[in-house]
């Protein structure tokens, strides 16, 4: 039986310098191992229901999603600097 595609290394991104250091380390490791890198940012479920509980909840959730996408783009740029030939994907959940 042949092997399927390599599972990605997954790194959580929260905009912190510690998360970007983890991205650097993982991007370097992924390049050496020839595996993809997936960068993720997740919002807890109770927060996702805020739109139904607070008048400005939808606006707040949109702001959180916008910030998450900015963090993911910045992290992907860092990964690209460290390992330009590696496959990097992002996901907001």
mmCIF file of N, CA and C in Angstrom, residues 11-23 38-44 64 66-76 91-92:
data_model
loop_
_atom_site.group_PDB
_atom_site.id
_atom_site.type_symbol
_atom_site.label_atom_id
_atom_site.label_comp_id
_atom_site.label_asym_id
_atom_site.label_seq_id
_atom_site.Cartn_x
_atom_site.Cartn_y
_atom_site.Cartn_z
ATOM 1 N N UNK A 11 -0.254 24.724 13.503
ATOM 2 C CA UNK A 11 0.197 25.715 14.485
ATOM 3 C C UNK A 11 -0.939 26.697 14.747
ATOM 4 N N UNK A 12 -1.253 26.905 16.013
ATOM 5 C CA UNK A 12 -2.248 27.903 16.401
ATOM 6 C C UNK A 12 -1.643 29.291 16.356
ATOM 7 N N UNK A 13 -2.413 30.239 15.837
ATOM 8 C CA UNK A 13 -1.954 31.608 15.663
ATOM 9 C C UNK A 13 -2.867 32.541 16.451
ATOM 10 N N UNK A 14 -2.261 33.407 17.274
ATOM 11 C CA UNK A 14 -3.065 34.357 18.055
ATOM 12 C C UNK A 14 -2.502 35.774 18.026
ATOM 13 N N UNK A 15 -1.593 36.033 17.109
ATOM 14 C CA UNK A 15 -1.025 37.375 16.997
ATOM 15 C C UNK A 15 0.138 37.649 17.926
ATOM 16 N N UNK A 16 0.470 36.712 18.790
ATOM 17 C CA UNK A 16 1.554 36.924 19.744
ATOM 18 C C UNK A 16 2.911 36.610 19.118
ATOM 19 N N UNK A 17 3.960 37.146 19.733
ATOM 20 C CA UNK A 17 5.309 36.843 19.257
ATOM 21 C C UNK A 17 5.638 35.373 19.497
ATOM 22 N N UNK A 18 5.093 34.789 20.556
ATOM 23 C CA UNK A 18 5.314 33.359 20.808
ATOM 24 C C UNK A 18 4.718 32.518 19.682
ATOM 25 N N UNK A 19 3.528 32.887 19.201
ATOM 26 C CA UNK A 19 2.912 32.143 18.098
ATOM 27 C C UNK A 19 3.744 32.283 16.828
ATOM 28 N N UNK A 20 4.267 33.479 16.568
ATOM 29 C CA UNK A 20 5.101 33.661 15.374
ATOM 30 C C UNK A 20 6.406 32.882 15.491
ATOM 31 N N UNK A 21 6.941 32.772 16.699
ATOM 32 C CA UNK A 21 8.134 31.933 16.894
ATOM 33 C C UNK A 21 7.801 30.469 16.603
ATOM 34 N N UNK A 22 6.618 30.029 17.025
ATOM 35 C CA UNK A 22 6.186 28.659 16.733
ATOM 36 C C UNK A 22 6.023 28.459 15.227
ATOM 37 N N UNK A 23 5.512 29.471 14.537
ATOM 38 C CA UNK A 23 5.367 29.399 13.076
ATOM 39 C C UNK A 23 6.740 29.263 12.429
ATOM 40 N N UNK A 38 -0.098 24.023 8.285
ATOM 41 C CA UNK A 38 -1.436 24.619 8.381
ATOM 42 C C UNK A 38 -1.453 25.552 9.588
ATOM 43 N N UNK A 39 -1.822 26.792 9.353
ATOM 44 C CA UNK A 39 -1.927 27.802 10.402
ATOM 45 C C UNK A 39 -3.404 27.994 10.725
ATOM 46 N N UNK A 40 -3.751 27.947 12.003
ATOM 47 C CA UNK A 40 -5.154 28.035 12.397
ATOM 48 C C UNK A 40 -5.371 29.058 13.499
ATOM 49 N N UNK A 41 -6.564 29.620 13.512
ATOM 50 C CA UNK A 41 -7.026 30.452 14.619
ATOM 51 C C UNK A 41 -8.469 30.036 14.880
ATOM 52 N N UNK A 42 -8.798 29.762 16.120
ATOM 53 C CA UNK A 42 -10.142 29.301 16.470
ATOM 54 C C UNK A 42 -10.766 30.222 17.510
ATOM 55 N N UNK A 43 -12.084 30.350 17.410
ATOM 56 C CA UNK A 43 -12.859 31.135 18.367
ATOM 57 C C UNK A 43 -13.775 30.160 19.096
ATOM 58 N N UNK A 44 -13.829 30.229 20.423
ATOM 59 C CA UNK A 44 -14.686 29.298 21.172
ATOM 60 C C UNK A 44 -16.160 29.420 20.767
ATOM 61 N N UNK A 64 -13.624 40.265 15.281
ATOM 62 C CA UNK A 64 -12.767 39.146 15.689
ATOM 63 C C UNK A 64 -12.300 38.369 14.456
ATOM 64 N N UNK A 66 -12.028 39.498 11.372
ATOM 65 C CA UNK A 66 -11.098 40.353 10.630
ATOM 66 C C UNK A 66 -9.715 40.301 11.267
ATOM 67 N N UNK A 67 -9.661 40.397 12.601
ATOM 68 C CA UNK A 67 -8.379 40.329 13.299
ATOM 69 C C UNK A 67 -7.723 38.973 13.089
ATOM 70 N N UNK A 68 -8.500 37.915 13.170
ATOM 71 C CA UNK A 68 -7.957 36.563 12.975
ATOM 72 C C UNK A 68 -7.348 36.421 11.587
ATOM 73 N N UNK A 69 -8.027 36.924 10.571
ATOM 74 C CA UNK A 69 -7.496 36.834 9.209
ATOM 75 C C UNK A 69 -6.199 37.633 9.075
ATOM 76 N N UNK A 70 -6.101 38.776 9.747
ATOM 77 C CA UNK A 70 -4.858 39.558 9.730
ATOM 78 C C UNK A 70 -3.726 38.764 10.375
ATOM 79 N N UNK A 71 -4.011 38.137 11.518
ATOM 80 C CA UNK A 71 -2.990 37.320 12.189
ATOM 81 C C UNK A 71 -2.561 36.158 11.307
ATOM 82 N N UNK A 72 -3.518 35.515 10.654
ATOM 83 C CA UNK A 72 -3.190 34.384 9.788
ATOM 84 C C UNK A 72 -2.348 34.828 8.591
ATOM 85 N N UNK A 73 -2.687 35.969 7.993
ATOM 86 C CA UNK A 73 -1.881 36.477 6.868
ATOM 87 C C UNK A 73 -0.458 36.804 7.316
ATOM 88 N N UNK A 74 -0.326 37.431 8.474
ATOM 89 C CA UNK A 74 1.006 37.775 8.993
ATOM 90 C C UNK A 74 1.807 36.506 9.274
ATOM 91 N N UNK A 75 1.166 35.509 9.859
ATOM 92 C CA UNK A 75 1.856 34.249 10.154
ATOM 93 C C UNK A 75 2.264 33.539 8.868
ATOM 94 N N UNK A 76 1.396 33.565 7.859
ATOM 95 C CA UNK A 76 1.732 32.942 6.579
ATOM 96 C C UNK A 76 2.914 33.654 5.925
ATOM 97 N N UNK A 91 -6.515 28.593 8.225
ATOM 98 C CA UNK A 91 -7.913 28.246 8.506
ATOM 99 C C UNK A 91 -8.383 28.992 9.725
ATOM 100 N N UNK A 92 -9.553 29.601 9.601
ATOM 101 C CA UNK A 92 -10.221 30.244 10.722
ATOM 102 C C UNK A 92 -11.425 29.385 11.078
#
